CSV table of C-alpha atoms in Angstrom, one decimal:
chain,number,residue,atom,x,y,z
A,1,UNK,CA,37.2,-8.1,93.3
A,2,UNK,CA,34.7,-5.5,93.7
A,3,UNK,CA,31.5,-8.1,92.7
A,4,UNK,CA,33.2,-10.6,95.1
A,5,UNK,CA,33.2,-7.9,97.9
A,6,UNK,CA,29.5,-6.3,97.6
A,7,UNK,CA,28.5,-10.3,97.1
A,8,UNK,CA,30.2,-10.5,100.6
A,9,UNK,CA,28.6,-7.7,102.1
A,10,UNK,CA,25.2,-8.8,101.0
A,11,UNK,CA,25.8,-12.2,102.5
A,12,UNK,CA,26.8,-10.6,105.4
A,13,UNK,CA,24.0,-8.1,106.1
A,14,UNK,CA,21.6,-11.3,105.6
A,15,UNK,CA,23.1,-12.7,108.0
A,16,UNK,CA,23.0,-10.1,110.2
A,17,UNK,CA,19.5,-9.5,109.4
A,18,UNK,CA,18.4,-13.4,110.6
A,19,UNK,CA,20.1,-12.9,113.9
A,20,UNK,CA,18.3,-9.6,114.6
A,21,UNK,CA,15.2,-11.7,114.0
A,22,UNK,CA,15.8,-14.0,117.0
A,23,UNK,CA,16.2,-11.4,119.3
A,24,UNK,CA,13.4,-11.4,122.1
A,25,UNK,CA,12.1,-8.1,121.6
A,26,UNK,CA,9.8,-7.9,124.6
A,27,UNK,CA,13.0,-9.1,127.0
A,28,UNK,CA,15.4,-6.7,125.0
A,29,UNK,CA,13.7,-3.7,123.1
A,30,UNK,CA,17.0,-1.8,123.8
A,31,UNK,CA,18.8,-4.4,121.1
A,32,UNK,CA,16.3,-4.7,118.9
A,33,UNK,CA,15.4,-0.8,118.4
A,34,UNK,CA,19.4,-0.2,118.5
A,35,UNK,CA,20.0,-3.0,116.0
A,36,UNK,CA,17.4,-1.4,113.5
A,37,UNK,CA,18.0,2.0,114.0
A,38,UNK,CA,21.8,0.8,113.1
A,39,UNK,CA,20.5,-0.8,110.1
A,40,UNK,CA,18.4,2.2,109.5
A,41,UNK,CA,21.4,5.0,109.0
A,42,UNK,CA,23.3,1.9,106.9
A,43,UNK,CA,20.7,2.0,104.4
A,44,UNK,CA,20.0,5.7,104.3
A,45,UNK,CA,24.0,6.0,103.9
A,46,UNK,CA,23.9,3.4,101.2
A,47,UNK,CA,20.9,5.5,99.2
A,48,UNK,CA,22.7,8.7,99.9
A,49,UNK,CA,25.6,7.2,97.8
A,50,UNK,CA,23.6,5.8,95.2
A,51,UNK,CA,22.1,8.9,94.1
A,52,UNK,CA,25.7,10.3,94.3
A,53,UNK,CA,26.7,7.7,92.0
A,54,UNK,CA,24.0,8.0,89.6
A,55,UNK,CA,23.6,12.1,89.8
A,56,UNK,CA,20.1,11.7,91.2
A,57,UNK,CA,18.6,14.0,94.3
A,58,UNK,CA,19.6,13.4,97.3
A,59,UNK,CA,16.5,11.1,98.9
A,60,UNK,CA,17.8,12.3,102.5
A,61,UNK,CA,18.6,15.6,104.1
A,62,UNK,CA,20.2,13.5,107.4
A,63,UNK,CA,21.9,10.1,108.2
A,64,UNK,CA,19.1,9.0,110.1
A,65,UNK,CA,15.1,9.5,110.5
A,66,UNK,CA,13.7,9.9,114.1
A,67,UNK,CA,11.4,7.6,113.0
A,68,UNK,CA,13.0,4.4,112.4
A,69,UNK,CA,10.4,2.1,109.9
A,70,UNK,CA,10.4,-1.8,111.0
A,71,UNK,CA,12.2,-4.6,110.2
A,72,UNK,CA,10.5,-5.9,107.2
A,73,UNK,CA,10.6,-2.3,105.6
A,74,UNK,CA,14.5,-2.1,106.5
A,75,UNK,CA,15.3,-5.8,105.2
A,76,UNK,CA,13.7,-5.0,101.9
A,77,UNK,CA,15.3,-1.4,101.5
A,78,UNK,CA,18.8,-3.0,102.6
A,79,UNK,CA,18.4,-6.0,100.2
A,80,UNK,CA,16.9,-3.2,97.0
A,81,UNK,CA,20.7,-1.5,98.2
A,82,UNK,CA,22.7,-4.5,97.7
A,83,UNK,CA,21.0,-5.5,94.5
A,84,UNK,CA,21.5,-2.1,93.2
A,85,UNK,CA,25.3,-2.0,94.1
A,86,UNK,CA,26.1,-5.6,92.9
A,87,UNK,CA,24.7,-4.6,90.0
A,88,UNK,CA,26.6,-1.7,89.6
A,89,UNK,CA,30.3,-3.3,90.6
A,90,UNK,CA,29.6,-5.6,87.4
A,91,UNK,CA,30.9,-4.6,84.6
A,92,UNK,CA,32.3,-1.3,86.0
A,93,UNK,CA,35.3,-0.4,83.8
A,94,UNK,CA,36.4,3.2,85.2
A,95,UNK,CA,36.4,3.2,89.1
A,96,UNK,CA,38.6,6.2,89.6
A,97,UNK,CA,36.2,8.8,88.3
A,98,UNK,CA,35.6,11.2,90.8
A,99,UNK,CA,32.4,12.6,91.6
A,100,UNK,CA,31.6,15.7,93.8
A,101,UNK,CA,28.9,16.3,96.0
A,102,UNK,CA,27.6,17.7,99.5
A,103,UNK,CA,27.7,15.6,102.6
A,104,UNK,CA,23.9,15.4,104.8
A,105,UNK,CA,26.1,17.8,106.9
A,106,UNK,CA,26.4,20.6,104.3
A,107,UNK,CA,29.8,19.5,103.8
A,108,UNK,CA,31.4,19.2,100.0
A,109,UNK,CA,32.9,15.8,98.8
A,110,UNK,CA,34.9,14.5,96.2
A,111,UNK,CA,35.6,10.8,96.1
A,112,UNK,CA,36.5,8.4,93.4
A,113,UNK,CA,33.7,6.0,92.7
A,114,UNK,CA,35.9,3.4,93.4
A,115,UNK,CA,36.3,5.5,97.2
A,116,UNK,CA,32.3,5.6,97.4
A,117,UNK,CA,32.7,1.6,96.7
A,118,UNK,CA,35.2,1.3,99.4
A,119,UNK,CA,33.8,3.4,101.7
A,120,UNK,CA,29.9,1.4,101.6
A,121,UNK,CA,31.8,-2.1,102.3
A,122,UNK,CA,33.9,-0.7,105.4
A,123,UNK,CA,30.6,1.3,106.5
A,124,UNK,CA,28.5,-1.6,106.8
A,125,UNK,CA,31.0,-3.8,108.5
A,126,UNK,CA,31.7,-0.7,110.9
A,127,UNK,CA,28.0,-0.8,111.8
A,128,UNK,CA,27.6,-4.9,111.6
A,129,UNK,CA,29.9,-4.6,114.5
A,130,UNK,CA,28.2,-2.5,116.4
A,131,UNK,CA,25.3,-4.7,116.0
A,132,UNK,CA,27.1,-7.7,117.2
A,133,UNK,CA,27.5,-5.8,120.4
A,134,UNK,CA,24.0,-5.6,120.5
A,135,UNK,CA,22.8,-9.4,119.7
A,136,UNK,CA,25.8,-9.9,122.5
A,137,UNK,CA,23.5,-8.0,124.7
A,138,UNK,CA,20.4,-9.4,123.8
A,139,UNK,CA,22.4,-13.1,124.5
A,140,UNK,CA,21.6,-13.9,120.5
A,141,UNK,CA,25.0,-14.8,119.2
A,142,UNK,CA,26.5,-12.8,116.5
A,143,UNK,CA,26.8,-14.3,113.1
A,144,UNK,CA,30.6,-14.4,112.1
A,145,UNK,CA,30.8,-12.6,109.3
A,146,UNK,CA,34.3,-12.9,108.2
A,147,UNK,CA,35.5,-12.9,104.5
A,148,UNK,CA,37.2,-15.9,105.3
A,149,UNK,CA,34.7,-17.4,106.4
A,150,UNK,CA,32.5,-16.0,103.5
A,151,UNK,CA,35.0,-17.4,100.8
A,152,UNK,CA,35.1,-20.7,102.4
A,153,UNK,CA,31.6,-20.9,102.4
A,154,UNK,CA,31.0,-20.2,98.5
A,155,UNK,CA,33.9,-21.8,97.5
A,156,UNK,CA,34.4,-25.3,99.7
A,157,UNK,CA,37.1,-26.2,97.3
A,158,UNK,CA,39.7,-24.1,98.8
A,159,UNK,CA,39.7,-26.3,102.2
A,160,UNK,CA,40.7,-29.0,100.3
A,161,UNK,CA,44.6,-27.2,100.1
């Protein structure tokens, strides 16, 4: 399932990505700077748990930058983070190994890798949502990002039941 679900959540965070586009940014720059700052912290979050995964220095001493790079930069870094993950998920034998390590906060963490997994899929769909609110604001409509919707999509064969 795991390759199924970070195939999801990349299909989902390009489609979240096309709708930011088509926000007016000179009628909405509220929307558009929240949508990328959102998008922002996802990606840093993501990086922050793949150097956790793969015992690598922490790239980020916070959750997000003050600074928040533009869209291009952010669809490329988000797009490097699913590849890397989807990557990962395949083949992955031992998902309950747990790995310890300190939070941007200071804070210590131990979480199975199959946690971390769980934890990056409900993240971005935490902060998808938020985003929604924000193309909702910007009157672009929302891509619907479902699973069911997803599934259906990739696999048209299972309308036909």
């Amino acid at each position: 399932m795991l390759p199924k679900a970070f195939d999801y959540k990349r299909w989902a965070d390009e489609r979240t990505l096309h709708a930011i586009e088509a926000i007016d940014k000179d009628l909405r720059p509220d929307s558009y700077e929240f949508a990328l700052q959102q998008i922002n912290h996802m990606v840093i979050v993501e990086e922050l748990f793949t150097s956790r995964l793969t015992g690598a220095s922490a790239p980020h001493t916070k959750t997000n930058t003050e600074l928040i790079p533009g869209f291009d930069e952010l669809a490329r870094r988000l797009d490097k983070s699913n590849e890397w993950y989807a990557d990962f998920v395949t083949g992955l034998t031992i998902p309950t190994e747990q790995i310890s390590f300190v939070f941007a906060d200071g804070k210590r963490g131990l979480l199975s890798v199959e946690e971390v997994l769980f934890h990056i899929l409900n993240h971005g769909s935490y902060h998808r949502g938020n985003i929604a609110h924000a193309l909702d604001n910007a009157s672009v409509p929302h891509p619907i990002d479902g699973y069911g919707i997803y599934i259906h999509e990739r696999e048209p064969h299972r309308r036909e039941t």
